[in-house]
Coordinates of N, CA and C in Angstrom, one line a residue:
Chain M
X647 N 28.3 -5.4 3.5 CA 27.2 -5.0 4.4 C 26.6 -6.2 5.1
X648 N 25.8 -6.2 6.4 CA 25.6 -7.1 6.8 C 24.1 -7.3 6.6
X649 N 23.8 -8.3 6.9 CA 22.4 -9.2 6.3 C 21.6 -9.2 7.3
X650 N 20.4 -9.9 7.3 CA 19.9 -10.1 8.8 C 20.3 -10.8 9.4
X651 N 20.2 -10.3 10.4 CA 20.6 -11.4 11.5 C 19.8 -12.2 12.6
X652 N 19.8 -13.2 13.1 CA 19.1 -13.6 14.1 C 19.6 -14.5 15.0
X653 N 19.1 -14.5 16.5 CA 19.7 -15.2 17.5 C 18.4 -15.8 18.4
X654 N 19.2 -16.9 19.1 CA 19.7 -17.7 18.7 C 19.6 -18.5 17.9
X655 N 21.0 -19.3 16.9 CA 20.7 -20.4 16.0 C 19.8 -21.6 16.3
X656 N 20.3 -22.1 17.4 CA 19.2 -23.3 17.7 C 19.2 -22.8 19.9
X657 N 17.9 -23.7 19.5 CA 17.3 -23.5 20.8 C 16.3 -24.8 20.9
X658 N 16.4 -25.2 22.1 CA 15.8 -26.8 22.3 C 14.8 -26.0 23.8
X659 N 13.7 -26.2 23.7 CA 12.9 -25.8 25.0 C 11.7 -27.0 25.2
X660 N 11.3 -26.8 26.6 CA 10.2 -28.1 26.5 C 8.0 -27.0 26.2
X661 N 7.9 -28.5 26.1 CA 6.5 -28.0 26.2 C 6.2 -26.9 27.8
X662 N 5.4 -26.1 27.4 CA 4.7 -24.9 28.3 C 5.8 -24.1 28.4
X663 N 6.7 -23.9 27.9 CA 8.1 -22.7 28.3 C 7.9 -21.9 27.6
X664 N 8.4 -20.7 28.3 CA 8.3 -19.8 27.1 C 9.8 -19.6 25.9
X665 N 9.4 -18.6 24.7 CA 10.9 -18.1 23.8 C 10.7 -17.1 23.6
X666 N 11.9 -16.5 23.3 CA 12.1 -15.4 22.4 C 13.4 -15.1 21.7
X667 N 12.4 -14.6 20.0 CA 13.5 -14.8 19.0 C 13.6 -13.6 18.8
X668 N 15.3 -13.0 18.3 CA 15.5 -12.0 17.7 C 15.8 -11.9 16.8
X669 N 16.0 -10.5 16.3 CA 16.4 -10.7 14.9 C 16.5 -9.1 14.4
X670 N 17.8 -8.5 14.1 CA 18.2 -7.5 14.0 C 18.5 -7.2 12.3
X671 N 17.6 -6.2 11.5 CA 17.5 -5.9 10.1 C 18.7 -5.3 9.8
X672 N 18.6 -5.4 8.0 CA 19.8 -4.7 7.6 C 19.7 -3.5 7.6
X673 N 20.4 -2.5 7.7 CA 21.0 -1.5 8.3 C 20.5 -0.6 7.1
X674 N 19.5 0.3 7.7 CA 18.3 1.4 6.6 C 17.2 0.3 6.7
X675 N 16.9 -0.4 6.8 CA 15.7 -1.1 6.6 C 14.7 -1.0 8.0
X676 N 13.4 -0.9 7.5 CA 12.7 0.2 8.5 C 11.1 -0.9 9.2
X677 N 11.5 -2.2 8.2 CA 9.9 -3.1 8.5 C 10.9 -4.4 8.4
X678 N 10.2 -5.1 9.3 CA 10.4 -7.0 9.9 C 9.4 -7.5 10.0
X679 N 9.5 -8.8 9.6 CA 8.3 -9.6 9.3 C 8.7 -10.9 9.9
X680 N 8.3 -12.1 10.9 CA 8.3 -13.0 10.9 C 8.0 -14.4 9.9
X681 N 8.1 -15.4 9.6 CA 7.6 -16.1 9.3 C 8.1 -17.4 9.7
X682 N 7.2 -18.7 10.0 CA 7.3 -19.9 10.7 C 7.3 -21.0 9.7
X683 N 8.5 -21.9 9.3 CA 8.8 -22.4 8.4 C 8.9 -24.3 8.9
X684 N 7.9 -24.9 8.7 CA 8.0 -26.6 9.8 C 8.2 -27.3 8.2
X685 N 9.1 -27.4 8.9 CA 10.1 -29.0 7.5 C 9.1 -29.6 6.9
X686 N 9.4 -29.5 5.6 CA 9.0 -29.6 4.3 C 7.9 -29.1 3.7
X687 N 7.7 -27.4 4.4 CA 6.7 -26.9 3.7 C 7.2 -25.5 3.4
X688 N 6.2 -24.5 3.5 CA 7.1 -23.2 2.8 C 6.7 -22.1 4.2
X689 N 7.2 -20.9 3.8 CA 7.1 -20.6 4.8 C 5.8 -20.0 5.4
X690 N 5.4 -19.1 6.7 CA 3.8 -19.0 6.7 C 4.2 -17.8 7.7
X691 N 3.3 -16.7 7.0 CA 4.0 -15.6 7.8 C 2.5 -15.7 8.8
X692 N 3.6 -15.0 9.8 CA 3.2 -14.5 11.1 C 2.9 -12.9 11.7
X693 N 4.0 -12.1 11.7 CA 3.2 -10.8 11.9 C 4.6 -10.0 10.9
X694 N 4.2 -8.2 10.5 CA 4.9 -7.6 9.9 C 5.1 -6.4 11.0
X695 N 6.0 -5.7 11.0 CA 6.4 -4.6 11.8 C 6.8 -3.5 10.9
X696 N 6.7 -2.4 10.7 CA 6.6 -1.1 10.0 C 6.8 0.0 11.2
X697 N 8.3 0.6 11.3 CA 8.2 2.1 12.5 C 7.3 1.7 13.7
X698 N 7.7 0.0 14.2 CA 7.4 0.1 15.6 C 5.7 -0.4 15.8
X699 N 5.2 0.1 14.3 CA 3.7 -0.5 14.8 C 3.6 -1.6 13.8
X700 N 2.4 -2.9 14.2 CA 2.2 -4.0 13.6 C 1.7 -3.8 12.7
X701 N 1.8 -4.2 11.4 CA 1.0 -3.5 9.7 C 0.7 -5.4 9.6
X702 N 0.5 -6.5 10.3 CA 0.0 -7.5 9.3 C 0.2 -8.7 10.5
X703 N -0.8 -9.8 10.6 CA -0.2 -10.4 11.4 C -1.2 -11.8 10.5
X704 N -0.8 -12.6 10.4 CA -1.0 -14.2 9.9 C -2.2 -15.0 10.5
X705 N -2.1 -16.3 10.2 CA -3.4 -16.7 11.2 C -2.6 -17.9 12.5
X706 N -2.5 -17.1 13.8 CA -1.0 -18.0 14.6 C -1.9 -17.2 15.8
X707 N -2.2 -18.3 17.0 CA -2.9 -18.1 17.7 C -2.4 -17.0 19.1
X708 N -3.0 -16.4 19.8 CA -2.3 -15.3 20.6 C -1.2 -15.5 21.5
X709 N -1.0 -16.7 21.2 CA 0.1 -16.9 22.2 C 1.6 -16.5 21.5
X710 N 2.0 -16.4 20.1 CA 2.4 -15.0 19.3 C 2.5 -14.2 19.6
X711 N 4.0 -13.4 19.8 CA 3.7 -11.5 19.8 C 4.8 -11.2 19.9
X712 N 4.8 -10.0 19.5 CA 6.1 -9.5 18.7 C 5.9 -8.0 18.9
X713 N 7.6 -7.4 18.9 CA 7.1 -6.3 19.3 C 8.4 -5.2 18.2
X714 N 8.7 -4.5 17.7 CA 9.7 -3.4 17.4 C 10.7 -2.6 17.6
X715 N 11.7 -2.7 17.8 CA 12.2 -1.5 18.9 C 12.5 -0.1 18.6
X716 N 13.2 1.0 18.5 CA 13.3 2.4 17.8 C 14.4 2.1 17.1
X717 N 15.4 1.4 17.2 CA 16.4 0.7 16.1 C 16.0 -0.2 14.9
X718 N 14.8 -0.9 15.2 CA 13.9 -1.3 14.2 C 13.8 -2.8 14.6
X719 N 15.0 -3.3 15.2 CA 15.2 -5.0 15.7 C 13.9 -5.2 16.2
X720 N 13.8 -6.6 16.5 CA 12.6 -7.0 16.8 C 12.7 -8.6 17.4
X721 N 11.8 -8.9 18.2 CA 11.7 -9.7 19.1 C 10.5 -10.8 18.9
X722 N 10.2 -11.8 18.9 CA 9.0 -12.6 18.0 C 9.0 -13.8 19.7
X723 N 8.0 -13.6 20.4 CA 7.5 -14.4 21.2 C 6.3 -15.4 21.4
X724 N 6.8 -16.6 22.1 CA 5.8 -17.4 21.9 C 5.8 -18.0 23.1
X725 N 4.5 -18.0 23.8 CA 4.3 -18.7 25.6 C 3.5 -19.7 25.1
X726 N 3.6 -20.5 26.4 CA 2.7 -21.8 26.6 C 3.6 -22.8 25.1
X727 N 4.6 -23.0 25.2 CA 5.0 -23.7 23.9 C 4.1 -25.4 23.7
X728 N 4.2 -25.4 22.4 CA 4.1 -26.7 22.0 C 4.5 -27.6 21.1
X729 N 4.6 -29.4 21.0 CA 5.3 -29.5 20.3 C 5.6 -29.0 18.8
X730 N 4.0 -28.5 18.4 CA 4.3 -28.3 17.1 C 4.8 -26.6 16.5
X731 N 5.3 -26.2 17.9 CA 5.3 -25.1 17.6 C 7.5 -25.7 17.2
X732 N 7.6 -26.6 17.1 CA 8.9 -27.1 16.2 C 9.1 -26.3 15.4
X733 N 10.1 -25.9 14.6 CA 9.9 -24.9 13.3 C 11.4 -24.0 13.6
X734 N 11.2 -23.9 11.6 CA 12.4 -23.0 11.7 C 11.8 -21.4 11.5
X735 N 12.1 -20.5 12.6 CA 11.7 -19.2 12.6 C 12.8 -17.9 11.6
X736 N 12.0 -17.4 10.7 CA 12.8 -16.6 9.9 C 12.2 -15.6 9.9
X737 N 13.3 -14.5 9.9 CA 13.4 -13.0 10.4 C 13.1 -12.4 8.4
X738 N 12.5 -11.7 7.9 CA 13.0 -11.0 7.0 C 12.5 -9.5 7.1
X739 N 13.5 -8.8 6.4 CA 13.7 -7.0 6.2 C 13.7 -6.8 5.3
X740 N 12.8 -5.6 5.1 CA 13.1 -4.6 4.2 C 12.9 -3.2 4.1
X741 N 12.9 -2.5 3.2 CA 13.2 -1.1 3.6 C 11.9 -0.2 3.8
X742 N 10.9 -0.9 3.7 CA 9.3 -0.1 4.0 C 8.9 -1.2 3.6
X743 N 7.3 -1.0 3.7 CA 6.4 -2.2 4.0 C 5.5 -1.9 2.3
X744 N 5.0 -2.5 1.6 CA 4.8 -2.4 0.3 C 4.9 -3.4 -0.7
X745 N 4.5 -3.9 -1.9 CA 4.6 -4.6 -2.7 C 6.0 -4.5 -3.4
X746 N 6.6 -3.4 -3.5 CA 7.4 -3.1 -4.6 C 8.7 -3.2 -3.4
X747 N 8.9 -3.7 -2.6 CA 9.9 -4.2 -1.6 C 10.1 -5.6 -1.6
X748 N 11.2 -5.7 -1.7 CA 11.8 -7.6 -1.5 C 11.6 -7.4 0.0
X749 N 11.7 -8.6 0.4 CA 12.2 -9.2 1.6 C 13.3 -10.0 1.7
X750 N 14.5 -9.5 2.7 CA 15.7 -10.3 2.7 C 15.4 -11.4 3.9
X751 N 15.6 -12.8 3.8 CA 15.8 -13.2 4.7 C 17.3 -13.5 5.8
X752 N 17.0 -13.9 7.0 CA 17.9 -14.3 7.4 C 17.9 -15.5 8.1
X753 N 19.5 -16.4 8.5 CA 19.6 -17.7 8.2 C 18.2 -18.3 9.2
X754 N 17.6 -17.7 10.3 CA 16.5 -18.4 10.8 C 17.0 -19.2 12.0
X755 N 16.2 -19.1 13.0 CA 16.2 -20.0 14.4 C 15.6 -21.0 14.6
X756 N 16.0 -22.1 14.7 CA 15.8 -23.6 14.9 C 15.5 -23.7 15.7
X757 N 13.9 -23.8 16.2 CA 13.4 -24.2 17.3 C 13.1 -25.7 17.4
X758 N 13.1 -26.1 18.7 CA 12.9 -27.7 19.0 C 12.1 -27.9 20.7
X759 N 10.9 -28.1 20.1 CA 10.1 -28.3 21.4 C 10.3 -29.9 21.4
X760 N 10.6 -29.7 23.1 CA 10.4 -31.0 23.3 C 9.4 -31.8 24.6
Chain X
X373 N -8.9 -14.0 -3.2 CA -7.4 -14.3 -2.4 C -6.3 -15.1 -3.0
X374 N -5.0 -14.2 -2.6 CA -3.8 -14.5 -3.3 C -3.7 -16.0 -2.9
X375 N -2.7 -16.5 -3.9 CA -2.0 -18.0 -3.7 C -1.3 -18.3 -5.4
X376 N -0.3 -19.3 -4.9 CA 0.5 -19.4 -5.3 C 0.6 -21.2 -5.5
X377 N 0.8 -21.6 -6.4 CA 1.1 -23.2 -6.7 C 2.1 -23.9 -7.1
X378 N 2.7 -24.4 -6.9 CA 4.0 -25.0 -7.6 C 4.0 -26.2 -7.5
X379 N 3.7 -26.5 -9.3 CA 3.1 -27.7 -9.7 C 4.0 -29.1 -9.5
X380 N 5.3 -28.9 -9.2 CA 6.1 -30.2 -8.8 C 6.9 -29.7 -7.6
X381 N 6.7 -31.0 -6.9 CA 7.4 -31.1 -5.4 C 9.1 -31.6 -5.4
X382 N 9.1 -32.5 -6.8 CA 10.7 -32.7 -7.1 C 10.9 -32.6 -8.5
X383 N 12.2 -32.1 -8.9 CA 12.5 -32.1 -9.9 C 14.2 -32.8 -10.0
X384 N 14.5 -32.8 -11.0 CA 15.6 -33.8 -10.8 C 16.2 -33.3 -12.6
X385 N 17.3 -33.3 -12.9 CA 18.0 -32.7 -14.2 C 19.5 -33.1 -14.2
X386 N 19.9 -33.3 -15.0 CA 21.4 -33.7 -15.4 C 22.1 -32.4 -15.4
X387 N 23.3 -32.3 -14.8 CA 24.3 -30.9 -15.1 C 24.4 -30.2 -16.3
X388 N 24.4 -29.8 -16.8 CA 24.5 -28.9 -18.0 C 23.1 -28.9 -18.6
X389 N 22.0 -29.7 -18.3 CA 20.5 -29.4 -19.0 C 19.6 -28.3 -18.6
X390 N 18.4 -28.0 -19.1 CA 17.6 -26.7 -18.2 C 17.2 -27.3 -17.4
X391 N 16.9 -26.1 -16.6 CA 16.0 -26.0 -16.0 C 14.6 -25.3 -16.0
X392 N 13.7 -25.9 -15.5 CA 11.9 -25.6 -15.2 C 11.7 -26.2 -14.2
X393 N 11.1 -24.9 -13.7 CA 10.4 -25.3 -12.3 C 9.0 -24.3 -12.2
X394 N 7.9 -25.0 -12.0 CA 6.6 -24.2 -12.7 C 5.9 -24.0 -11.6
X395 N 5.3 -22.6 -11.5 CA 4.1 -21.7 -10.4 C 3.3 -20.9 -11.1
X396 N 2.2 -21.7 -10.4 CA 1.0 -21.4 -10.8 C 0.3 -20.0 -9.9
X397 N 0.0 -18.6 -10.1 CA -0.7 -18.4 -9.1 C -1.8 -17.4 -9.4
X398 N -2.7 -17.2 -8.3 CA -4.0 -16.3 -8.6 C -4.3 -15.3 -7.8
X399 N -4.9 -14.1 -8.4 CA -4.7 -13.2 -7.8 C -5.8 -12.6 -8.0
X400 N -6.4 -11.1 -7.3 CA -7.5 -10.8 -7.9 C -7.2 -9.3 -8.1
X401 N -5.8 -8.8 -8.1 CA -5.2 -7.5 -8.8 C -4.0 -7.7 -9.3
X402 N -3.1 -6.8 -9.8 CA -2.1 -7.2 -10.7 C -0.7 -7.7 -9.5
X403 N -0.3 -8.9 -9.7 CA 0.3 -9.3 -8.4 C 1.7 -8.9 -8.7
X404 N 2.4 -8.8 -7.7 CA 3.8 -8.6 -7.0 C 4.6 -10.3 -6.6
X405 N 5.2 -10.6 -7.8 CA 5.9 -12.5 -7.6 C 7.1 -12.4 -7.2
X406 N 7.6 -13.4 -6.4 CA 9.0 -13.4 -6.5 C 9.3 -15.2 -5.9
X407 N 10.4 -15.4 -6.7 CA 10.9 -17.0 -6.5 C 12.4 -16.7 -5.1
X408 N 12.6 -17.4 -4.3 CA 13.3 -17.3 -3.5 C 13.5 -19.0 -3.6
X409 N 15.7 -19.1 -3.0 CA 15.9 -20.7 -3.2 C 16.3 -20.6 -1.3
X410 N 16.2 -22.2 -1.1 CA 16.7 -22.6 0.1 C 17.7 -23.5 0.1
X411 N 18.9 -23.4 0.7 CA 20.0 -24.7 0.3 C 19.8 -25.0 2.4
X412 N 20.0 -26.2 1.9 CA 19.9 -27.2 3.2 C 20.5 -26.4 5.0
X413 N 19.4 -26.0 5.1 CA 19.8 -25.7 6.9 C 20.0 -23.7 6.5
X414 N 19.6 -23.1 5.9 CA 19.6 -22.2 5.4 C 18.4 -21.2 5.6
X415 N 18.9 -19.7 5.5 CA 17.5 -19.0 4.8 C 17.1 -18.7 3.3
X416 N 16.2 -18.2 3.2 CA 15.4 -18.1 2.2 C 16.8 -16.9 1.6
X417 N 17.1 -16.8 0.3 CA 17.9 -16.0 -0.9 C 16.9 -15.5 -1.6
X418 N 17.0 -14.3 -2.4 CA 15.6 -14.0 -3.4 C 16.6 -13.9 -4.4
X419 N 15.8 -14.7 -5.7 CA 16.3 -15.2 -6.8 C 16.0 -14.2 -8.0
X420 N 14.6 -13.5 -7.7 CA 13.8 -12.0 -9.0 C 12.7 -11.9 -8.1
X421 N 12.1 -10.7 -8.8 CA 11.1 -10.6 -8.4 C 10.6 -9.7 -9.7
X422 N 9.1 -10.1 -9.6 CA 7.8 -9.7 -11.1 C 7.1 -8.4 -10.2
X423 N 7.4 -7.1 -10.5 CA 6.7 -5.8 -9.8 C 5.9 -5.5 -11.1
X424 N 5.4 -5.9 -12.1 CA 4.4 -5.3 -13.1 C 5.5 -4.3 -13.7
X425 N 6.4 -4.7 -14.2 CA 7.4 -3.9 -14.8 C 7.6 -4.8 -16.4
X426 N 8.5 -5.1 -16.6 CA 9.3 -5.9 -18.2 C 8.4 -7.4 -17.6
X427 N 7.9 -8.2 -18.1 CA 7.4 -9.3 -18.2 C 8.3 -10.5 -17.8
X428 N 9.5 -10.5 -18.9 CA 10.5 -11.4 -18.5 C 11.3 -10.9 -17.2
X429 N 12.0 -11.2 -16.4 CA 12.5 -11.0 -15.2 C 13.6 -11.7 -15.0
X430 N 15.1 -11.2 -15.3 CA 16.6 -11.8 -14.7 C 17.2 -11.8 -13.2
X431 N 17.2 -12.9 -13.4 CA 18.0 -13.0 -11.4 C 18.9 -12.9 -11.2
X432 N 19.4 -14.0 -10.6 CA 21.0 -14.0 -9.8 C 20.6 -15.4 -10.2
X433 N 22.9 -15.9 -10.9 CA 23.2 -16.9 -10.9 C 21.9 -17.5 -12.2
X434 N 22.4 -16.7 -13.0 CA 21.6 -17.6 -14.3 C 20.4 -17.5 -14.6
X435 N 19.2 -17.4 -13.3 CA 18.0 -17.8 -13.4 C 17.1 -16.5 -13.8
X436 N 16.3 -17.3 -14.4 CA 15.0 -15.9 -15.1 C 13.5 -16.5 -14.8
X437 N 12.4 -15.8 -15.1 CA 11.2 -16.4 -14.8 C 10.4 -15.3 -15.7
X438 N 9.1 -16.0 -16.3 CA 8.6 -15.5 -17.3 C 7.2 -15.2 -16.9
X439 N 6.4 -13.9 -16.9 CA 5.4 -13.5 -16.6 C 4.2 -13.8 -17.4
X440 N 3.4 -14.6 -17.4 CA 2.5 -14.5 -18.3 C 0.8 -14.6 -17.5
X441 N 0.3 -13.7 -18.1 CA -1.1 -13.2 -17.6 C -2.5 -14.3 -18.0
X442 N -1.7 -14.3 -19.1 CA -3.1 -15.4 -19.6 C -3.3 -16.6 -19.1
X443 N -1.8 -16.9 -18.4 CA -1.9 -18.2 -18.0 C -1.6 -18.4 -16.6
X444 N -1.7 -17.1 -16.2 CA -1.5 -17.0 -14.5 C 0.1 -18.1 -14.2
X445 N 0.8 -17.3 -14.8 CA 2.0 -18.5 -14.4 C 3.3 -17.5 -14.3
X446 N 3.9 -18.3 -13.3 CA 5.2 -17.2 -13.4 C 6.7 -18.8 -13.1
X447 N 6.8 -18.9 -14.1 CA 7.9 -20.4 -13.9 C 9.2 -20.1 -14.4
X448 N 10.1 -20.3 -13.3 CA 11.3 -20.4 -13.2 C 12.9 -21.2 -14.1
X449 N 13.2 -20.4 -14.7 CA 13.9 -21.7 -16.0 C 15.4 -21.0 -15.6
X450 N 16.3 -21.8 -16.2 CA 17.9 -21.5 -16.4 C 18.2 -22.6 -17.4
X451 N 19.1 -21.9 -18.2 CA 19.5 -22.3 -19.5 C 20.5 -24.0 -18.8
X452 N 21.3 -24.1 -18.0 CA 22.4 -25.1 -17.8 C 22.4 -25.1 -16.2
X453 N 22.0 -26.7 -15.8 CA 21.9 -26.7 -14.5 C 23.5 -27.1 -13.8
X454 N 23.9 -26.2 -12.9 CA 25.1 -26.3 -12.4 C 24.7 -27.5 -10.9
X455 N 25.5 -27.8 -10.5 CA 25.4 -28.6 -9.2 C 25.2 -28.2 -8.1
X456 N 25.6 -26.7 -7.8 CA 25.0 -25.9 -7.3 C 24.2 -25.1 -6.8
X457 N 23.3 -25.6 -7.6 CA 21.7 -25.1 -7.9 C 21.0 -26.2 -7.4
X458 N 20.8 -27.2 -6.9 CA 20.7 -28.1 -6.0 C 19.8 -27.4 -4.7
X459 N 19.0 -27.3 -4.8 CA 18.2 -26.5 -3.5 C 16.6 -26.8 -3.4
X460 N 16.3 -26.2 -2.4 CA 14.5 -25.6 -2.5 C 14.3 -24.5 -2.7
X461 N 13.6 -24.5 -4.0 CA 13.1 -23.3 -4.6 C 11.5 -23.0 -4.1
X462 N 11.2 -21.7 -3.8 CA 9.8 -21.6 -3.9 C 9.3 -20.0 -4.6
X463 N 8.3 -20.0 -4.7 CA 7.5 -19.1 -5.6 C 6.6 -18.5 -4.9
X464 N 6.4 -17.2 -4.5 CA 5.7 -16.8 -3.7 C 4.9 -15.3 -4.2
X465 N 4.0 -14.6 -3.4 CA 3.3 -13.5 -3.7 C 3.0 -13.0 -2.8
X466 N 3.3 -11.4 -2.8 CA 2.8 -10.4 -2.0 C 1.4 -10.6 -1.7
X467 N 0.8 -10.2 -0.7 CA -0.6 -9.9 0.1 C -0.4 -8.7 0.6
X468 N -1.6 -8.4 1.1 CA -1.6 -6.7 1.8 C -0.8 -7.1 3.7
X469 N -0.5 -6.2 4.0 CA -0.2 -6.3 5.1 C 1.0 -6.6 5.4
X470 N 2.5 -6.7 4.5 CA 3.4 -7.2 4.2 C 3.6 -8.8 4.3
X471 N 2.5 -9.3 3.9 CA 2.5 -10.8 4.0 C 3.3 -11.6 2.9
X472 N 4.1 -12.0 2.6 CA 4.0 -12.8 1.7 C 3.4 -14.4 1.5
X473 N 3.1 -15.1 0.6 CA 2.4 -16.6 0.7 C 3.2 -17.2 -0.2
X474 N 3.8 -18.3 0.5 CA 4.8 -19.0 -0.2 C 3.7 -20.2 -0.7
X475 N 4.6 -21.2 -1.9 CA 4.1 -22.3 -2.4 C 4.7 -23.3 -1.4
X476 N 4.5 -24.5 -2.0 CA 5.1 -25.8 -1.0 C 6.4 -25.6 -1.3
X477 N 7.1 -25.5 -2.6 CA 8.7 -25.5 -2.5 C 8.6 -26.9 -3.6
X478 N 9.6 -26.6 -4.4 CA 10.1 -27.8 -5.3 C 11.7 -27.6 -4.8
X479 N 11.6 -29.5 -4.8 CA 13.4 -29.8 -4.2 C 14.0 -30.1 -5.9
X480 N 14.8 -29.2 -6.0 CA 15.8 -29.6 -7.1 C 17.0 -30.3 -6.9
X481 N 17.1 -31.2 -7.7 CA 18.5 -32.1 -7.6 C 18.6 -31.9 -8.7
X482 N 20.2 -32.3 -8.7 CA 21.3 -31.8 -10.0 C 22.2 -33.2 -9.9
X483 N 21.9 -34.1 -11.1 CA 22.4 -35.3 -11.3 C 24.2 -34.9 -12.2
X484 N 25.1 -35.3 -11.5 CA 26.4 -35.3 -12.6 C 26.4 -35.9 -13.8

């Protein structure tokens, strides 16, 4: 079975550009969750997605947004970049949104503001 | 409000010795734990997870983690450290809103 996925691996953009990360769940799994992971700390979630609508979003200023699709994939954007928005971006799925649900990650998008 | 602590940032062990790797965390209802590892340039793996079920908790690849209430700890052990096992481990907890809150992460090294 396949895992999450997400694209692009690495991405090098400058300050004020905009991105967008994808990231496509494993297959039955119905909620996506971002989270922004800057070297040598853990990770720090950002928003959760449940059937298209947002169930949870972090403390990550509005220049953030993210949206769901009817396949469930999802898209995690961020305008006006900056450097410290550096970071490795990870996708995780699971099968509904709840306590009693793991979260799978996947390998994560290597961002590089420069 | 949830959080989670993990009381060393490195740990270091000879091959074949245990392993301990200790989290601390607090909560203000009966919490939802889980340890996940990171091997270099990677995503996050989930290692167990604590749902308020059997106390003691078996993973993948050896590792277990022990629930204990009184002492608000949920710490990560394995009987024989393989070379392997060489990663960033972290210890984390559910929040409402499908959040999770990770610790800092302890870097394990595995000496031959």
């Amino acid at each position: 079975d396949a895992g999450v996925t997400q694209s692009p691996t690495h991405l090098i953009k400058t300050r004020g550009q905009h991105v967008t990360l994808r990231c496509s769940p494993i297959s039955g799994h119905k909620s996506v969750s971002w989270y922004q992971q800057v070297l040598g700390q853990g990770p720090q979630f950002i928003f959760q997605y449940y059937e298209k609508e947002e169930r949870g979003r972090g403390n990550f200023p509005d220049r953030f947004s993210a949206r769901q699709f009817p396949n469930y994939s999802s898209e995690l954007n961020v305008n006006a970049l900056l450097l410290g928005d550096s970071a490795l971006y990870l996708c995780a799925s699971s099968p509904r949104t709840g306590s009693s649900y793991e979260q799978y990650f996947g390998p994560g998008t290597r961002l590089t503001v420069t | 409000a949830q959080s989670v602590t993990q009381l060393d940032s490195h740990v270091s062990v000879s091959e074949g010795t245990p392993v301990l790797l200790r989290c601390n965390y607090s909560s203000s209802y009966s919490p939802s734990l889980f340890w996940y590892v990171q091997h270099p340039n990677k995503g996050l793996q989930l290692l167990l997870k604590y749902t308020s079920a059997a106390t003691l908790v078996k993973g993948i690849n050896g590792f277990e983690a022990e629930f204990k209430k009184s002492e608000t700890s949920f710490h990560l052990t394995k009987p024989s450290a393989h070379m392997s096992d060489a990663a960033e481990y972290f210890c984390s907890i559910y929040n409402q809103g499908g959040k999770l809150i990770f610790g800092q992460g302890t870097e394990l090294s595995v000496k031959p």
